[in-house]
mmCIF file of C-alpha atoms and ligand atoms in Angstrom:
data_model
loop_
_atom_site.group_PDB
_atom_site.id
_atom_site.type_symbol
_atom_site.label_atom_id
_atom_site.label_comp_id
_atom_site.label_asym_id
_atom_site.label_seq_id
_atom_site.Cartn_x
_atom_site.Cartn_y
_atom_site.Cartn_z
ATOM 1 C CA MET A 1 -0.024 0.006 0.021
ATOM 2 C CA ASN A 2 1.222 3.498 -0.770
ATOM 3 C CA LYS A 3 0.452 5.633 2.249
ATOM 4 C CA VAL A 4 0.924 8.957 0.455
ATOM 5 C CA LEU A 5 -1.605 8.026 -2.261
ATOM 6 C CA ASP A 6 -3.939 6.549 0.300
ATOM 7 C CA LYS A 7 -4.135 9.862 2.074
ATOM 8 C CA LEU A 8 -4.634 11.805 -1.205
ATOM 9 C CA ASN A 9 -7.412 9.406 -2.247
ATOM 10 C CA TRP A 10 -8.993 9.778 1.203
ATOM 11 C CA ARG A 11 -9.152 13.562 0.878
ATOM 12 C CA TYR A 12 -11.900 15.194 -1.168
ATOM 13 C CA ALA A 13 -13.371 18.603 -1.444
ATOM 14 C CA THR A 14 -15.758 18.326 1.446
ATOM 15 C CA LYS A 15 -19.265 19.636 0.700
ATOM 16 C CA LYS A 16 -20.840 18.992 4.090
ATOM 17 C CA PHE A 17 -18.889 19.377 7.343
ATOM 18 C CA ASP A 18 -19.956 17.966 10.692
ATOM 19 C CA SER A 19 -20.289 21.115 12.737
ATOM 20 C CA SER A 20 -20.296 19.128 16.002
ATOM 21 C CA LYS A 21 -16.664 18.085 15.455
ATOM 22 C CA LYS A 22 -14.007 20.725 15.915
ATOM 23 C CA VAL A 23 -10.370 20.614 14.760
ATOM 24 C CA SER A 24 -8.244 21.219 17.895
ATOM 25 C CA THR A 25 -6.354 24.458 18.242
ATOM 26 C CA GLU A 26 -3.116 22.344 18.383
ATOM 27 C CA ASN A 27 -3.863 20.828 14.974
ATOM 28 C CA LEU A 28 -4.868 24.229 13.601
ATOM 29 C CA GLU A 29 -1.565 25.555 14.812
ATOM 30 C CA THR A 30 0.358 22.739 13.047
ATOM 31 C CA LEU A 31 -1.537 23.366 9.893
ATOM 32 C CA LEU A 32 -0.918 27.089 9.960
ATOM 33 C CA ASN A 33 2.731 26.533 10.593
ATOM 34 C CA ALA A 34 2.909 24.175 7.654
ATOM 35 C CA GLY A 35 1.276 26.882 5.570
ATOM 36 C CA ARG A 36 3.827 29.424 6.792
ATOM 37 C CA LEU A 37 6.611 27.014 5.767
ATOM 38 C CA THR A 38 5.364 26.993 2.184
ATOM 39 C CA ALA A 39 7.898 28.014 -0.494
ATOM 40 C CA SER A 40 7.326 31.175 -2.424
ATOM 41 C CA SER A 41 9.049 32.912 -5.295
ATOM 42 C CA TYR A 42 12.245 34.533 -3.918
ATOM 43 C CA GLY A 43 10.816 33.622 -0.485
ATOM 44 C CA LEU A 44 8.829 36.899 -0.478
ATOM 45 C CA GLN A 45 5.537 35.426 0.926
ATOM 46 C CA PRO A 46 3.336 38.130 -0.608
ATOM 47 C CA TYR A 47 0.216 36.985 1.326
ATOM 48 C CA GLU A 48 -1.322 36.747 4.743
ATOM 49 C CA PHE A 49 -3.568 34.167 6.460
ATOM 50 C CA PHE A 50 -6.919 35.137 8.001
ATOM 51 C CA VAL A 51 -8.415 32.450 10.271
ATOM 52 C CA ILE A 52 -12.164 33.029 10.698
ATOM 53 C CA GLU A 53 -14.062 31.531 13.617
ATOM 54 C CA ASP A 54 -16.448 34.272 14.556
ATOM 55 C CA THR A 55 -20.000 33.236 13.865
ATOM 56 C CA ASP A 56 -21.352 36.581 12.652
ATOM 57 C CA THR A 57 -18.452 37.068 10.326
ATOM 58 C CA ARG A 58 -18.945 33.601 8.921
ATOM 59 C CA THR A 59 -22.613 34.212 8.400
ATOM 60 C CA LYS A 60 -21.725 37.271 6.248
ATOM 61 C CA LEU A 61 -18.982 35.311 4.376
ATOM 62 C CA ARG A 62 -21.406 32.516 3.583
ATOM 63 C CA ALA A 63 -23.825 34.989 2.006
ATOM 64 C CA ALA A 64 -20.876 36.182 -0.084
ATOM 65 C CA SER A 65 -19.999 32.605 -1.014
ATOM 66 C CA TYR A 66 -23.225 31.595 -2.823
ATOM 67 C CA ASP A 67 -24.547 30.247 0.419
ATOM 68 C CA GLN A 68 -22.061 27.363 0.505
ATOM 69 C CA SER A 69 -22.554 25.613 3.884
ATOM 70 C CA GLN A 70 -18.862 24.875 4.385
ATOM 71 C CA ILE A 71 -18.265 28.523 5.355
ATOM 72 C CA THR A 72 -20.449 28.192 8.553
ATOM 73 C CA ASP A 73 -20.107 24.467 9.267
ATOM 74 C CA ALA A 74 -16.361 23.869 9.064
ATOM 75 C CA SER A 75 -14.257 24.348 12.242
ATOM 76 C CA TYR A 76 -12.313 27.204 10.641
ATOM 77 C CA VAL A 77 -12.348 29.188 7.457
ATOM 78 C CA ILE A 78 -8.883 30.202 6.300
ATOM 79 C CA VAL A 79 -8.836 33.116 3.820
ATOM 80 C CA LEU A 80 -5.571 33.411 1.941
ATOM 81 C CA ALA A 81 -5.120 37.076 1.082
ATOM 82 C CA ASN A 82 -2.551 38.155 -1.533
ATOM 83 C CA LYS A 83 -1.031 41.621 -2.011
ATOM 84 C CA PRO A 84 -2.741 42.905 -5.172
ATOM 85 C CA THR A 85 0.096 45.418 -5.696
ATOM 86 C CA PHE A 86 3.376 46.205 -3.898
ATOM 87 C CA ASP A 87 6.302 48.550 -4.061
ATOM 88 C CA VAL A 88 9.891 48.739 -2.996
ATOM 89 C CA THR A 89 8.864 48.567 0.734
ATOM 90 C CA MET A 90 7.768 44.902 0.410
ATOM 91 C CA ILE A 91 11.241 43.973 -0.854
ATOM 92 C CA ASP A 92 13.124 46.169 1.650
ATOM 93 C CA ASP A 93 11.142 44.666 4.514
ATOM 94 C CA TYR A 94 11.989 41.214 3.337
ATOM 95 C CA ILE A 95 15.669 42.073 3.072
ATOM 96 C CA ALA A 96 15.567 43.497 6.589
ATOM 97 C CA ASN A 97 13.957 40.210 7.730
ATOM 98 C CA ILE A 98 16.796 38.126 6.158
ATOM 99 C CA MET A 99 19.427 40.365 7.694
ATOM 100 C CA ALA A 100 17.874 39.972 11.129
ATOM 101 C CA ILE A 101 17.379 36.208 10.893
ATOM 102 C CA ARG A 102 20.563 35.189 9.171
ATOM 103 C CA GLY A 103 22.806 37.943 10.627
ATOM 104 C CA LEU A 104 23.771 39.310 7.229
ATOM 105 C CA SER A 105 24.576 42.919 6.149
ATOM 106 C CA LYS A 106 22.728 45.023 3.660
ATOM 107 C CA ASP A 107 25.739 44.782 1.398
ATOM 108 C CA ASP A 108 25.669 41.015 1.517
ATOM 109 C CA LEU A 109 22.110 41.150 0.142
ATOM 110 C CA GLU A 110 22.427 44.044 -2.280
ATOM 111 C CA GLY A 111 22.660 41.789 -5.405
ATOM 112 C CA PHE A 112 19.601 39.773 -4.345
ATOM 113 C CA SER A 113 17.654 42.915 -3.506
ATOM 114 C CA GLN A 114 18.452 44.432 -6.906
ATOM 115 C CA THR A 115 17.454 41.263 -8.783
ATOM 116 C CA MET A 116 14.029 41.233 -7.059
ATOM 117 C CA LYS A 117 13.521 44.960 -7.655
ATOM 118 C CA SER A 118 14.443 44.832 -11.350
ATOM 119 C CA THR A 119 12.256 41.763 -11.928
ATOM 120 C CA LEU A 120 9.135 42.771 -9.946
ATOM 121 C CA LEU A 121 8.800 46.503 -9.561
ATOM 122 C CA GLY A 122 8.181 47.209 -13.309
ATOM 123 C CA LEU A 123 5.333 44.746 -13.560
ATOM 124 C CA SER A 124 1.734 46.121 -14.158
ATOM 125 C CA ASP A 125 -0.633 46.023 -11.213
ATOM 126 C CA ALA A 126 -2.605 43.273 -12.970
ATOM 127 C CA HIS A 127 0.605 41.177 -13.328
ATOM 128 C CA LYS A 128 1.612 41.823 -9.710
ATOM 129 C CA ASN A 129 -1.836 40.686 -8.547
ATOM 130 C CA ALA A 130 -1.707 37.556 -10.647
ATOM 131 C CA TRP A 131 1.867 36.767 -9.454
ATOM 132 C CA THR A 132 1.095 37.233 -5.707
ATOM 133 C CA SER A 133 -2.158 35.349 -6.099
ATOM 134 C CA ASN A 134 -0.234 32.433 -7.657
ATOM 135 C CA GLN A 135 1.951 32.409 -4.554
ATOM 136 C CA ALA A 136 -1.120 32.162 -2.324
ATOM 137 C CA TYR A 137 -2.347 29.131 -4.265
ATOM 138 C CA ILE A 138 0.829 27.280 -3.514
ATOM 139 C CA VAL A 139 -0.023 27.747 0.220
ATOM 140 C CA LEU A 140 -3.535 26.385 -0.559
ATOM 141 C CA GLY A 141 -2.098 23.221 -2.042
ATOM 142 C CA ASN A 142 0.224 22.690 0.835
ATOM 143 C CA LEU A 143 -2.468 23.198 3.414
ATOM 144 C CA MET A 144 -4.799 20.696 1.684
ATOM 145 C CA THR A 145 -2.130 18.095 1.462
ATOM 146 C CA ILE A 146 -0.885 18.506 5.069
ATOM 147 C CA ALA A 147 -4.398 18.527 6.313
ATOM 148 C CA ALA A 148 -5.054 15.210 4.487
ATOM 149 C CA GLU A 149 -1.906 13.791 6.068
ATOM 150 C CA MET A 150 -3.384 14.749 9.513
ATOM 151 C CA GLU A 151 -6.768 13.248 8.475
ATOM 152 C CA ILE A 152 -8.402 16.620 8.596
ATOM 153 C CA ASP A 153 -10.920 17.484 5.959
ATOM 154 C CA THR A 154 -10.854 20.633 3.780
ATOM 155 C CA CYS A 155 -12.667 22.286 0.950
ATOM 156 C CA PRO A 156 -10.716 24.642 -1.288
ATOM 157 C CA MET A 157 -13.017 27.437 -2.408
ATOM 158 C CA GLU A 158 -12.986 29.965 -5.211
ATOM 159 C CA GLY A 159 -16.726 30.284 -5.281
ATOM 160 C CA PHE A 160 -17.030 33.618 -3.422
ATOM 161 C CA ASP A 161 -17.240 37.338 -4.224
ATOM 162 C CA LYS A 162 -13.804 38.809 -3.666
ATOM 163 C CA ALA A 163 -15.035 42.409 -3.354
ATOM 164 C CA GLN A 164 -17.488 41.409 -0.656
ATOM 165 C CA TYR A 165 -14.824 39.368 1.230
ATOM 166 C CA ASN A 166 -12.412 42.346 1.057
ATOM 167 C CA GLU A 167 -15.186 44.560 2.509
ATOM 168 C CA ILE A 168 -16.294 42.164 5.300
ATOM 169 C CA LEU A 169 -12.733 41.431 6.399
ATOM 170 C CA GLY A 170 -11.342 44.941 5.837
ATOM 171 C CA LEU A 171 -8.665 43.589 3.526
ATOM 172 C CA THR A 172 -8.425 46.457 1.080
ATOM 173 C CA ASP A 173 -7.429 48.851 3.838
ATOM 174 C CA LYS A 174 -4.652 46.416 4.761
ATOM 175 C CA GLY A 175 -3.452 46.370 1.145
ATOM 176 C CA LEU A 176 -4.735 42.867 0.679
ATOM 177 C CA ASN A 177 -7.177 40.965 -1.495
ATOM 178 C CA ALA A 178 -9.027 37.663 -0.817
ATOM 179 C CA ALA A 179 -7.315 35.222 -3.223
ATOM 180 C CA VAL A 180 -8.747 31.835 -2.216
ATOM 181 C CA VAL A 181 -10.410 30.168 0.734
ATOM 182 C CA LEU A 182 -9.944 26.861 2.614
ATOM 183 C CA ALA A 183 -12.659 25.479 4.845
ATOM 184 C CA VAL A 184 -11.097 23.140 7.468
ATOM 185 C CA GLY A 185 -12.976 20.654 9.632
ATOM 186 C CA TYR A 186 -14.320 17.080 9.652
ATOM 187 C CA ARG A 187 -16.603 15.606 7.046
ATOM 188 C CA SER A 188 -20.236 14.812 7.817
ATOM 189 C CA ALA A 189 -21.144 11.116 7.532
ATOM 190 C CA GLU A 190 -24.095 12.396 5.427
ATOM 191 C CA ASP A 191 -21.830 13.885 2.805
ATOM 192 C CA ASP A 192 -22.362 11.603 -0.182
ATOM 193 C CA THR A 193 -19.525 13.275 -2.051
ATOM 194 C CA GLN A 194 -16.967 11.334 0.019
ATOM 195 C CA ASN A 195 -18.050 8.170 -1.806
ATOM 196 C CA TYR A 196 -17.605 9.568 -5.293
ATOM 197 C CA LEU A 197 -14.865 7.965 -7.391
ATOM 198 C CA LYS A 198 -12.020 10.408 -8.197
ATOM 199 C CA VAL A 199 -12.187 11.854 -11.721
ATOM 200 C CA ARG A 200 -8.587 12.389 -12.921
ATOM 201 C CA TYR A 201 -6.946 11.938 -16.314
ATOM 202 C CA SER A 202 -4.912 8.809 -16.712
ATOM 203 C CA LYS A 203 -1.110 8.923 -16.472
ATOM 204 C CA GLU A 204 -0.937 8.408 -20.205
ATOM 205 C CA GLN A 205 -3.176 11.383 -20.848
ATOM 206 C CA ILE A 206 -1.546 13.803 -18.493
ATOM 207 C CA ILE A 207 2.142 12.881 -17.898
ATOM 208 C CA THR A 208 4.833 13.009 -20.576
ATOM 209 C CA HIS A 209 8.307 11.661 -19.832
ATOM 210 C CA ILE A 210 10.966 13.124 -22.077
HETATM 211 C C1 LIG B 1 -9.006 26.533 -6.384
HETATM 212 C C2 LIG B 1 -10.195 25.681 -6.177
HETATM 213 C C3 LIG B 1 -11.436 26.234 -5.990
HETATM 214 C C4 LIG B 1 -12.551 25.442 -5.725
HETATM 215 N N1 LIG B 1 -13.756 26.082 -5.367
HETATM 216 C C5 LIG B 1 -14.758 25.277 -4.819
HETATM 217 C C6 LIG B 1 -15.899 25.927 -4.302
HETATM 218 O O1 LIG B 1 -16.116 27.132 -4.253
HETATM 219 N N2 LIG B 1 -16.880 25.087 -3.760
HETATM 220 C C7 LIG B 1 -16.725 23.708 -3.795
HETATM 221 O O2 LIG B 1 -17.634 23.037 -3.246
HETATM 222 N N3 LIG B 1 -15.639 23.106 -4.286
HETATM 223 C C8 LIG B 1 -14.655 23.856 -4.841
HETATM 224 N N4 LIG B 1 -13.471 23.233 -5.323
HETATM 225 C C9 LIG B 1 -13.384 21.751 -5.273
HETATM 226 C C10 LIG B 1 -13.214 21.143 -6.637
HETATM 227 O O3 LIG B 1 -14.430 21.129 -7.346
HETATM 228 C C11 LIG B 1 -12.630 19.690 -6.373
HETATM 229 O O4 LIG B 1 -11.413 19.852 -5.767
HETATM 230 C C12 LIG B 1 -12.503 18.891 -7.692
HETATM 231 O O5 LIG B 1 -13.732 18.674 -8.235
HETATM 232 C C13 LIG B 1 -11.770 17.616 -7.488
HETATM 233 O O6 LIG B 1 -12.390 16.780 -6.525
HETATM 234 P P1 LIG B 1 -11.739 16.337 -5.169
HETATM 235 O O7 LIG B 1 -10.986 17.541 -4.624
HETATM 236 O O8 LIG B 1 -12.871 15.960 -4.278
HETATM 237 O O9 LIG B 1 -10.825 15.232 -5.417
HETATM 238 C C14 LIG B 1 -12.391 24.060 -5.642
HETATM 239 C C15 LIG B 1 -11.164 23.483 -5.898
HETATM 240 C C16 LIG B 1 -10.039 24.298 -6.056
HETATM 241 C C17 LIG B 1 -8.728 23.601 -6.262
#
C-alpha cells in the first residue's frame, strides 16, 4: 500500500462538514505553521492568512459565497489574502528580515535585492496581482495536502465574491485581497460526495516523460 496516495485518495473537497466536530487548536496551529513554511518565489511570501471562527463574520462570508454551507459548518475558514500590488517597501522589509534572521549585512544582500527589484517593480498592477495570487495558491495546495496527512478535511473554495470578502474582512485597507479560501474541519457522515470516485486523467493522458 502507498500511504501517500492513500491519504490523497482519502481527501476530497468536502461539501458538508460535521459542525459538531472541531479541529483542535493544536492541529490548527500545526496546519498554519505548515502553511507558513510553504515555499514562495524569492521567499517573498506576498500574502497573509486570516483564520475566521467568529459566527457573525462567517454568516456574512457565507452569504458572499453563494450560500455554501462549508463556510459556517467547518471548524475554521482560512482566507488566503494576496497583495494585489506592492512597491519597494515589500522587498526592503523582506531584506531586513533576512538580515535579522541570518545575521547578514545590507551589502551582503544588495545583489539579491536588486534582482528582485528589477524583476518585480516594473510589472503592471494586474501582473503583480496575478503573481502574488499564484503564490497564495501554493499555500492552498500545501494546506490541503498537510491537512489530509493529518486526516483533517478541507474544501478549497474559489466560489465567493472577492469584493465582498475584502469589505467584510477589511482587507483592502490592509493592502490585501481575498485570493482563495480553505474550509477546514471534519466531514459529515451524510456527505455523499466522500463516496464519489475520483475523476482524474490517466497517467498516459496527463504525464509525458521526455
Ligand atoms: C482553487 C479551487 C477552488 C474550488 N472552489 C470550490 C468551491 O467554491 N466550492 C466547492 O464546493 N468546491 C470547490 N473546489 C473543489 C473542486 O471542485 C474539487 O477539488 C475537484 O472537483 C476535485 O475533486 P476532489 O478535490 O474531491 O478530489 C475548488 C477546488 C479548487 C482547487
